[in-house]
Tab-separated table of N, CA and C in Angstrom:
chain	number	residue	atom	x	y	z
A	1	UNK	N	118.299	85.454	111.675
A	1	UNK	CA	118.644	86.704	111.031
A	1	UNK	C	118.926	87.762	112.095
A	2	UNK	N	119.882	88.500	112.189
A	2	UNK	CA	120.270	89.408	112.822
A	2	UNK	C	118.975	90.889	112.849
A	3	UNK	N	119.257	91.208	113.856
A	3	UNK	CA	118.177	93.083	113.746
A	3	UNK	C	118.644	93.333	112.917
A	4	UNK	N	117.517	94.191	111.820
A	4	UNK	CA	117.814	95.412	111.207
A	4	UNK	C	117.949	96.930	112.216
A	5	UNK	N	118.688	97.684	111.517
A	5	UNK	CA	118.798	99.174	112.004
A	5	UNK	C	118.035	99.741	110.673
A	6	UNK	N	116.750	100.297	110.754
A	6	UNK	CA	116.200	101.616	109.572
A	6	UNK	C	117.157	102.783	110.179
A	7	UNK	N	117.451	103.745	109.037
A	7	UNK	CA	117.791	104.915	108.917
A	7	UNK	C	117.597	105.655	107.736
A	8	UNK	N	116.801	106.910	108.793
A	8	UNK	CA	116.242	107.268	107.617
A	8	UNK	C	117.215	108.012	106.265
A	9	UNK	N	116.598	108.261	105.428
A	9	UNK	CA	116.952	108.891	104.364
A	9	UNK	C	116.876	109.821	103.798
A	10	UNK	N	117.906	110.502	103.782
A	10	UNK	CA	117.461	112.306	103.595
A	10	UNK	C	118.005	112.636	102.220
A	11	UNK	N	118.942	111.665	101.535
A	11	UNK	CA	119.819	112.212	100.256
A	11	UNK	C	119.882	111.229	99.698
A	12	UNK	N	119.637	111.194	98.575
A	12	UNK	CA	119.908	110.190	97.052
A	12	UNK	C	121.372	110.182	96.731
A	13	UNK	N	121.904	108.800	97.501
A	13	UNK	CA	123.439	108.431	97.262
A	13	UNK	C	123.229	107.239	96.184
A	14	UNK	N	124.727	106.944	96.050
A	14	UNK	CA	124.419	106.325	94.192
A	14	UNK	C	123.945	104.664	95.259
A	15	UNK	N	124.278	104.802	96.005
A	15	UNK	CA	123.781	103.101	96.753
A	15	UNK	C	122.241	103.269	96.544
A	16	UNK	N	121.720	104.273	97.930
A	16	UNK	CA	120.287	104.426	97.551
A	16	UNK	C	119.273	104.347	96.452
A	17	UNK	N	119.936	105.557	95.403
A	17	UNK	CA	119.335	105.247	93.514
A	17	UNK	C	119.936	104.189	93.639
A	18	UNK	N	120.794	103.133	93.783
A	18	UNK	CA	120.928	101.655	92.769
A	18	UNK	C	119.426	100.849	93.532
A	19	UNK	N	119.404	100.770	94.487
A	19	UNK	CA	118.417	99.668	95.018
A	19	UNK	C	116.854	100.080	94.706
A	20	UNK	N	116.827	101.536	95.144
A	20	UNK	CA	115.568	102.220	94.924
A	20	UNK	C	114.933	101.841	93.373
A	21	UNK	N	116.006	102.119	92.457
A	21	UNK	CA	116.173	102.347	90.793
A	21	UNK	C	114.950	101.342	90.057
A	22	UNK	N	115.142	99.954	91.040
A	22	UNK	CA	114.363	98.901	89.936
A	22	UNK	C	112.834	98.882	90.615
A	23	UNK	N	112.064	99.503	91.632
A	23	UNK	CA	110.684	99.911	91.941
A	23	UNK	C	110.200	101.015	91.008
A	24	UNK	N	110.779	101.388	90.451
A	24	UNK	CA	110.284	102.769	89.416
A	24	UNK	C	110.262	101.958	88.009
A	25	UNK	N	109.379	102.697	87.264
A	25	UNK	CA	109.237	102.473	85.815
A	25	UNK	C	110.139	103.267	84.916
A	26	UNK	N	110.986	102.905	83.816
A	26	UNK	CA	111.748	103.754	83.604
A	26	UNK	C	112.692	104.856	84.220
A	27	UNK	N	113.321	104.257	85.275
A	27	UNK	CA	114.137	105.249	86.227
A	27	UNK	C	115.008	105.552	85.555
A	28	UNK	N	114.907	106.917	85.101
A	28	UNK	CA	116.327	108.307	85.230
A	28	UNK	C	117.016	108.557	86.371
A	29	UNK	N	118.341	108.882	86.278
A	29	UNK	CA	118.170	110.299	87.000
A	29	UNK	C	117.570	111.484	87.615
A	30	UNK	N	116.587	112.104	86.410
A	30	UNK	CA	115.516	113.146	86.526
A	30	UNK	C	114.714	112.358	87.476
A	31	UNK	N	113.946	111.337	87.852
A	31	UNK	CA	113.016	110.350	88.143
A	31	UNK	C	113.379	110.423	89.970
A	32	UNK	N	114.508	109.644	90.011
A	32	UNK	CA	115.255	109.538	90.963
A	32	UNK	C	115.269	110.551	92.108
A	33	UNK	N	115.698	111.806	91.484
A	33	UNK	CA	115.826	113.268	92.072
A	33	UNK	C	114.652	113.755	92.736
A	34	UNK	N	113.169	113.443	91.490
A	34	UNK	CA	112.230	114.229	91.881
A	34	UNK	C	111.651	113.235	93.168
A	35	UNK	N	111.665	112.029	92.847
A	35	UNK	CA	111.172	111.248	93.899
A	35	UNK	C	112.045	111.238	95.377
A	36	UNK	N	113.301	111.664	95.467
A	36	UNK	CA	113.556	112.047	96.594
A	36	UNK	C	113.445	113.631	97.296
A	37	UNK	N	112.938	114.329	96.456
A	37	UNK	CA	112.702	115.453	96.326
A	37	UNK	C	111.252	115.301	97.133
A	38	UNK	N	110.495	114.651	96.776
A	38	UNK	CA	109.038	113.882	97.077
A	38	UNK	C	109.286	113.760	98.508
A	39	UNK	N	110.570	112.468	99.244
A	39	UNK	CA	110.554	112.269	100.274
A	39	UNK	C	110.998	113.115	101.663
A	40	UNK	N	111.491	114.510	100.985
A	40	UNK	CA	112.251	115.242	101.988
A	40	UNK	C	111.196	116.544	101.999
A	41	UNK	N	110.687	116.699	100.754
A	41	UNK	CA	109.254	117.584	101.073
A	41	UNK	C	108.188	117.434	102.008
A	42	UNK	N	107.555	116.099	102.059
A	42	UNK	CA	106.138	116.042	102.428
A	42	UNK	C	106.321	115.080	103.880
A	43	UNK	N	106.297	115.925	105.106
A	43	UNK	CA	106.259	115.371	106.024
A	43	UNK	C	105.189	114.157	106.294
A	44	UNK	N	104.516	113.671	105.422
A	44	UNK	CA	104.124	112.664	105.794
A	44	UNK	C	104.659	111.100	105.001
A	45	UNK	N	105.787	111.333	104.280
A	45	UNK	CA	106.851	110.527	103.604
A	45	UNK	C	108.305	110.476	104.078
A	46	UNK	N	108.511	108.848	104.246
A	46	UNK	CA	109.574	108.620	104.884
A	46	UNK	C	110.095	107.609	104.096
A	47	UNK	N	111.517	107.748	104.025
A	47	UNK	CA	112.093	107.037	103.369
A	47	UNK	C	113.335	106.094	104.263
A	48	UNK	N	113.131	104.816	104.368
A	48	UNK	CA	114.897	104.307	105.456
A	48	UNK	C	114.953	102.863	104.348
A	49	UNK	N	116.420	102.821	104.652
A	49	UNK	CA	117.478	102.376	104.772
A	49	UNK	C	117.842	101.475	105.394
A	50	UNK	N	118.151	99.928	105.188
A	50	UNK	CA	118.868	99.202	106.065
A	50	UNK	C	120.574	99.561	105.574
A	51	UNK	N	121.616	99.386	106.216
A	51	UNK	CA	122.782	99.829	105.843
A	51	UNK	C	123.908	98.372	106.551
A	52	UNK	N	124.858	97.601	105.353
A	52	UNK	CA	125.561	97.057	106.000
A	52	UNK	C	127.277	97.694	106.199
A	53	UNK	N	127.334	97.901	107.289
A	53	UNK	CA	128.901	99.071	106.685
A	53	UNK	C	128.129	100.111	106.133
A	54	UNK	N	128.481	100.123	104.762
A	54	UNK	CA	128.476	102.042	104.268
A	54	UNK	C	127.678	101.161	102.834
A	55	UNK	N	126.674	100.043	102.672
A	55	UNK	CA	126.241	99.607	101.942
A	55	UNK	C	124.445	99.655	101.832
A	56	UNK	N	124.276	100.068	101.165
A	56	UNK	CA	123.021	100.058	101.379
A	56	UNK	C	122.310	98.899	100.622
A	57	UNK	N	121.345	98.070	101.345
A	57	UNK	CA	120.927	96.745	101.113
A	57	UNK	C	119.918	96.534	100.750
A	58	UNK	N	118.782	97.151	101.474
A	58	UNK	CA	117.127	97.636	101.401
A	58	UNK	C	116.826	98.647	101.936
A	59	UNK	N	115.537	99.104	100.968
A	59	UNK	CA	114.921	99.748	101.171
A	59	UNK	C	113.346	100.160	101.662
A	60	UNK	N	112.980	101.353	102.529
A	60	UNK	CA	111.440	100.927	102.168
A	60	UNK	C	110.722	102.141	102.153
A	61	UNK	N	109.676	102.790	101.804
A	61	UNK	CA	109.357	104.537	101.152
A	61	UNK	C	107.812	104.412	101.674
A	62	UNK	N	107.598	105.042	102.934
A	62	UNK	CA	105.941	105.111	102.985
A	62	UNK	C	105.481	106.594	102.839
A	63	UNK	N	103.942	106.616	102.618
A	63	UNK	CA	103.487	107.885	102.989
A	63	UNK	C	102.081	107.368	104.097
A	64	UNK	N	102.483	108.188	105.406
A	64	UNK	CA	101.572	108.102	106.167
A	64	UNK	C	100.397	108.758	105.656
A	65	UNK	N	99.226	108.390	106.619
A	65	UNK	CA	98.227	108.732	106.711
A	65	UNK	C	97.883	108.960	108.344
A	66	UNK	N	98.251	110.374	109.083
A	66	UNK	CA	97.956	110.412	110.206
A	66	UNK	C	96.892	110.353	110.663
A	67	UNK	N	95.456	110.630	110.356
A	67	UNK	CA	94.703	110.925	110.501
A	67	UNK	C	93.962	109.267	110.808
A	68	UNK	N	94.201	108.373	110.229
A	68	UNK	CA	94.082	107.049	110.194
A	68	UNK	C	94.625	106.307	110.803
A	69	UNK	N	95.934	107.041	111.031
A	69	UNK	CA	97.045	106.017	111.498
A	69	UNK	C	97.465	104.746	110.546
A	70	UNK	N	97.332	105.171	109.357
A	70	UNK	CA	98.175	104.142	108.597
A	70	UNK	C	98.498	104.510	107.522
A	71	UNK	N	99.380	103.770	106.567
A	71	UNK	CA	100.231	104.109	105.877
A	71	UNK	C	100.409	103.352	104.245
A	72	UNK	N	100.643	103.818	103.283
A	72	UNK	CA	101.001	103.138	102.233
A	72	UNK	C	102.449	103.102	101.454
A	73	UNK	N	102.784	101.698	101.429
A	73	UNK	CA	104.385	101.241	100.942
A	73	UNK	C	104.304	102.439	99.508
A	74	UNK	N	105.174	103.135	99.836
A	74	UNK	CA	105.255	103.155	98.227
A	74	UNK	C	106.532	102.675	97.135
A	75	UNK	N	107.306	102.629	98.353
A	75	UNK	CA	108.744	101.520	97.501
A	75	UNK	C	108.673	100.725	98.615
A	76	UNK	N	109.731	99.092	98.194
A	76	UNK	CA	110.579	98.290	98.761
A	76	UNK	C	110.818	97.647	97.835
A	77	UNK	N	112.658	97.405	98.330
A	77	UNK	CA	113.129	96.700	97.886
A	77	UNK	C	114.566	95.943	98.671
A	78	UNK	N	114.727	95.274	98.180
A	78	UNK	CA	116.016	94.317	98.768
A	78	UNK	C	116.898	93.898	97.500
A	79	UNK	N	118.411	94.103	98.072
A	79	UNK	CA	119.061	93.729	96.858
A	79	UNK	C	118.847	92.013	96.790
A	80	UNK	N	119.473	91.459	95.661
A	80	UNK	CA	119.395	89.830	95.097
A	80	UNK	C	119.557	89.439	95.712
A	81	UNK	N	121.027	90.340	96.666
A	81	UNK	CA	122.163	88.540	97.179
A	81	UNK	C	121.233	88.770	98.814
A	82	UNK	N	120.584	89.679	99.131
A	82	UNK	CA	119.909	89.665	100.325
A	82	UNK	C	118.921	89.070	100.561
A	83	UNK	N	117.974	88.861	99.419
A	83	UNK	CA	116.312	88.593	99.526
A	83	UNK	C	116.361	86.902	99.656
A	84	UNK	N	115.415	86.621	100.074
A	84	UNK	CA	114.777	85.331	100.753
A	84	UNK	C	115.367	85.291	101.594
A	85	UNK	N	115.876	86.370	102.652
A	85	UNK	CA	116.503	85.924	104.026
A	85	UNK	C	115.175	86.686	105.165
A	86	UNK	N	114.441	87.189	104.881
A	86	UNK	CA	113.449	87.717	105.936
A	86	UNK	C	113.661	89.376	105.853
A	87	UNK	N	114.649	89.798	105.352
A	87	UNK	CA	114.802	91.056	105.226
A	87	UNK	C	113.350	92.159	104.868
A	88	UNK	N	112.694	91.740	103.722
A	88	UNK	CA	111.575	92.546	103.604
A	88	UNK	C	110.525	92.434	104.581
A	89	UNK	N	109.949	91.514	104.612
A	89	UNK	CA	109.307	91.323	106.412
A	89	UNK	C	109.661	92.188	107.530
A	90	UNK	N	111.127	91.927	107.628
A	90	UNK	CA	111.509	92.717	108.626
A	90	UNK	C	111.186	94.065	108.592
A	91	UNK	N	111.201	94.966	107.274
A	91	UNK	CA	111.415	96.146	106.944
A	91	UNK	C	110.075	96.306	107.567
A	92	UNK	N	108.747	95.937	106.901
A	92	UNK	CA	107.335	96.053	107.388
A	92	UNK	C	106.805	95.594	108.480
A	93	UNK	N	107.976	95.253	109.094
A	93	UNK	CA	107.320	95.302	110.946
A	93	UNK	C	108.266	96.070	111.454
A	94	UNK	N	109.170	96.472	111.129
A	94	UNK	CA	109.678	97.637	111.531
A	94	UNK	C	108.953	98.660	111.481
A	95	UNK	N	108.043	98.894	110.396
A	95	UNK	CA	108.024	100.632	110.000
A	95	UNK	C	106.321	100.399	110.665
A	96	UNK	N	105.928	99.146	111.164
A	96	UNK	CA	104.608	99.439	111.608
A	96	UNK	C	104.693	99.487	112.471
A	97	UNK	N	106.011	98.828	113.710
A	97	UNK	CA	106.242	99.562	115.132
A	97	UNK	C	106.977	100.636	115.177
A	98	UNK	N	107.745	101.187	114.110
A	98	UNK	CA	108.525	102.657	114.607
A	98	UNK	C	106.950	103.797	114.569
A	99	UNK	N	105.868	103.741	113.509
A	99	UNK	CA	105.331	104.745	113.042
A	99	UNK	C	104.165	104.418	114.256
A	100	UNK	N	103.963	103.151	114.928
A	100	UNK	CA	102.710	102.592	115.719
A	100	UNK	C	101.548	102.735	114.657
A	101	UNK	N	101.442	102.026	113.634
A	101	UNK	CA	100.704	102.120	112.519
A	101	UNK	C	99.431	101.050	112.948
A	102	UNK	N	98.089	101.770	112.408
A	102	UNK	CA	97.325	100.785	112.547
A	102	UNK	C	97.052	99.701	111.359
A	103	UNK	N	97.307	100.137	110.386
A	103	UNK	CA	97.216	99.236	108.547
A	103	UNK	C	98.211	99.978	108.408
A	104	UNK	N	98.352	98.876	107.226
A	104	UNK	CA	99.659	99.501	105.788
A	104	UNK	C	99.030	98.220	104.710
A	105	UNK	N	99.026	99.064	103.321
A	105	UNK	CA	98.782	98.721	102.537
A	105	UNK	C	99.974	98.971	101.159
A	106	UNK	N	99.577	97.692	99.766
A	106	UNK	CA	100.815	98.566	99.146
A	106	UNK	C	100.088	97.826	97.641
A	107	UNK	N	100.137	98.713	96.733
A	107	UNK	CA	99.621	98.260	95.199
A	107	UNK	C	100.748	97.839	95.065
A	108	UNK	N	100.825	96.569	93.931
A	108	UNK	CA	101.776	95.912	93.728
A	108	UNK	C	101.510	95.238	92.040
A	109	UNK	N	102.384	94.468	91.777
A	109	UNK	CA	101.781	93.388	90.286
A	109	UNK	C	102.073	92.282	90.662
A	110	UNK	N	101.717	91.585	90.176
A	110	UNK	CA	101.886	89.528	90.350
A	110	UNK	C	103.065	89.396	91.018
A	111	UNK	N	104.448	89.841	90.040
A	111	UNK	CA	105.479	89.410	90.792
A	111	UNK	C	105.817	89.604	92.268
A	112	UNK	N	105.151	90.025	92.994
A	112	UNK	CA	105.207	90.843	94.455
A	112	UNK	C	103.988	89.489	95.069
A	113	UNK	N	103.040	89.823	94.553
A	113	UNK	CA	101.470	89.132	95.347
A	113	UNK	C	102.220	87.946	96.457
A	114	UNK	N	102.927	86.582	96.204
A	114	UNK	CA	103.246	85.623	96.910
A	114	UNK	C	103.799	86.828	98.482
A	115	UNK	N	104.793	87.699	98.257
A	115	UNK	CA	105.486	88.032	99.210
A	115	UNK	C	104.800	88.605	100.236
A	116	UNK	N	103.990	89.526	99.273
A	116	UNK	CA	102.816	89.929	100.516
A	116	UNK	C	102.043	89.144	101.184
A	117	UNK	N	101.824	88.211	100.783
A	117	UNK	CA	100.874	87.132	101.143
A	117	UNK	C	101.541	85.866	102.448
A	118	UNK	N	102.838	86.146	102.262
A	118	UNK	CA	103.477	85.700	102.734
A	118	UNK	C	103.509	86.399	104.502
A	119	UNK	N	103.841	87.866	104.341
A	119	UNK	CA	103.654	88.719	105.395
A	119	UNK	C	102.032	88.439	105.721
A	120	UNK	N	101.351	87.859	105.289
A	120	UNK	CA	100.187	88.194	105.909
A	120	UNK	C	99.145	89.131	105.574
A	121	UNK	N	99.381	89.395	104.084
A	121	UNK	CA	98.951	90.358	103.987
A	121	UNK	C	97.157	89.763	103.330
A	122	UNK	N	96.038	90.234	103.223
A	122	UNK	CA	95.437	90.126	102.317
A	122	UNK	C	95.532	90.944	100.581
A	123	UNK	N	95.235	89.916	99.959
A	123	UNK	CA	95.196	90.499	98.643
A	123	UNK	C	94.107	90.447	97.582
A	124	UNK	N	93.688	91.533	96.888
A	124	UNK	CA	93.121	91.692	96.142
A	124	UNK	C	93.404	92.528	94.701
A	125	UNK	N	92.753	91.771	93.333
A	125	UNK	CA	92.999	92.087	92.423
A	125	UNK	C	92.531	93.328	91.992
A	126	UNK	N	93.097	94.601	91.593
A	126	UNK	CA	92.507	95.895	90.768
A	126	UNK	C	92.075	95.878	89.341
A	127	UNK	N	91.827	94.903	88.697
A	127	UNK	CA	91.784	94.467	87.582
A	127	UNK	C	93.396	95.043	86.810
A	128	UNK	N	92.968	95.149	85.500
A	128	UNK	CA	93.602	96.228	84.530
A	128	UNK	C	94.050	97.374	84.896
A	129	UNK	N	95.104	97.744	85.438
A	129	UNK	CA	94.743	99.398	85.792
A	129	UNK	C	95.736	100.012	84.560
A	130	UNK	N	96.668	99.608	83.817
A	130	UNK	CA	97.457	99.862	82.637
A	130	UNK	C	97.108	98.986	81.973
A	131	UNK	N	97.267	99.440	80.493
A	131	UNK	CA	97.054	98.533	79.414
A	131	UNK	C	97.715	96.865	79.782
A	132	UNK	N	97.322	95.798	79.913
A	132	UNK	CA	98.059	94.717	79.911
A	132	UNK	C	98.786	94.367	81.005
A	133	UNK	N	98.351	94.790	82.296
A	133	UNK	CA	99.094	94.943	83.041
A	133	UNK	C	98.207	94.897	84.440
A	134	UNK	N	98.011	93.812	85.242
A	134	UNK	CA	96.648	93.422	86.262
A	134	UNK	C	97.945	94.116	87.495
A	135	UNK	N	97.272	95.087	88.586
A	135	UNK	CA	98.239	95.244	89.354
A	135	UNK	C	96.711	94.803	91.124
A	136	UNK	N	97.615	95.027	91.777
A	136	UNK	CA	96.920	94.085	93.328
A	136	UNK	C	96.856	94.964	94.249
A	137	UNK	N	96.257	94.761	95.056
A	137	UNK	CA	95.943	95.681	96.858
A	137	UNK	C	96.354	95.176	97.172
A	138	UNK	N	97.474	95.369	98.381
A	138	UNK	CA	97.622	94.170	99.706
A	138	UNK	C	97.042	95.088	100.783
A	139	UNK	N	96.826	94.288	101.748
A	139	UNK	CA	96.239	95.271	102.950
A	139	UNK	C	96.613	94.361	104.505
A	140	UNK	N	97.376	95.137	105.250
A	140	UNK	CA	96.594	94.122	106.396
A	140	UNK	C	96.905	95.293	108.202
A	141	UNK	N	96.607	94.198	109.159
A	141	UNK	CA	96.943	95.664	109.673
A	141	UNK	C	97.361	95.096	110.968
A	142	UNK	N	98.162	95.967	112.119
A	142	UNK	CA	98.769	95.904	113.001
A	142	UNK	C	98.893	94.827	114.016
A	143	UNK	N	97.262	94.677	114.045
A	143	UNK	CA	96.439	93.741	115.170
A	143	UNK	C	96.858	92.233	114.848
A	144	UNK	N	96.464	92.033	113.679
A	144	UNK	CA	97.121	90.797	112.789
A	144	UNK	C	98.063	90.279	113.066
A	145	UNK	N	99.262	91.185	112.339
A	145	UNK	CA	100.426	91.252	112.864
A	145	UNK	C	101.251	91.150	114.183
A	146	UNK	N	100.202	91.839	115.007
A	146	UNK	CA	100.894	91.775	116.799
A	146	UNK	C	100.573	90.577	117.128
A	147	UNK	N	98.989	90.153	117.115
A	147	UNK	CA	98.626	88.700	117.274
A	147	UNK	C	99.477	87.869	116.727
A	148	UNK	N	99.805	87.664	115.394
A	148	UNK	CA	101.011	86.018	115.405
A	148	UNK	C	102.229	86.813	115.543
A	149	UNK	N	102.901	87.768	116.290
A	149	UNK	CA	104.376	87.799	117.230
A	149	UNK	C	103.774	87.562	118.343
A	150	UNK	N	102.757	87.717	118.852
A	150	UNK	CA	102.884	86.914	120.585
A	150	UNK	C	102.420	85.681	120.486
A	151	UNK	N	102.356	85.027	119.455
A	151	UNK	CA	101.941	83.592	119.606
A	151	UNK	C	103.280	83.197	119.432
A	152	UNK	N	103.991	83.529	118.673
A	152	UNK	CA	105.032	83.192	118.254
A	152	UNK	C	105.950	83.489	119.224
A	153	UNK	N	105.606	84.433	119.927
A	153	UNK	CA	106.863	84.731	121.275
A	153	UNK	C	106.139	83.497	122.234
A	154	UNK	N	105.396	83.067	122.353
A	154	UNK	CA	104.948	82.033	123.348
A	154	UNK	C	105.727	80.585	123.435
């Protein structure tokens, strides 16, 4: 797989809302706006972009925690014809060496759990937190992560 380039994201283009669109519950417009409204307010929220050409492909939305040095996903996503190529992986070792993050964590539901788990993540169940609806912790953190890339660079 080729490098990704992140860039960040300062404006809700109709590429951005399309990919962003299906991590939200009921995404509007209105929805859309305020949540990028969210990312250009609060300096401790960042929003990037992988871009092919003038296409936008994936995404990924954290809010730091400086004080900790770490951070929580609050979007990702990858379009269809992109995913199962390493792309989301990539995104989350990107944003834990651009930010030098010590953890990142990200609530999620079932359909997600394998992927995280996949990255390495640990996971744990929150029970119920909506009616009918079991959602998960993932957690893991830098050290982890750095440890199997230098085994792997070996």
């Amino acid at each position: 797989m080729l490098p990704l380039t992140l860039q960040q994201v300062d404006e809700l283009t109709a590429d951005v809302a399309a990919v962003i669109a299906p991590c939200l519950y009921n995404p509007t417009p209105e929805k859309l706006n305020v949540l990028m409204r969210l990312y250009k307010t609060d300096p401790n929220r960042s929003l990037y972009a992988c871009v092919d050409g003038d296409s936008v492909f994936a995404i990924i939305g954290l809010k730091r925690n400086p004080t900790e040095n770490t951070a929580v996903i609050l979007h990702i996503a990858v379009t269809e014809e992109r995913r199962g190529q390493g792309v989301g992986r990539q995104l989350i070792d990107d944003v834990l060496a651009l930010h030098s993050l010590a953890a990142i964590q990200a609530e999620t539901d079932r359909e997600a759990v394998a992927f995280y788990r996949s990255c390495g993540f640990a996971v744990e169940s929150l029970g119920e937190v909506y009616p009918g609806v079991e959602r998960f912790l993932c957690m893991t953190n830098c050290q982890d992560k750095c440890d199997r890339a230098s085994m792997n660079d070996s």
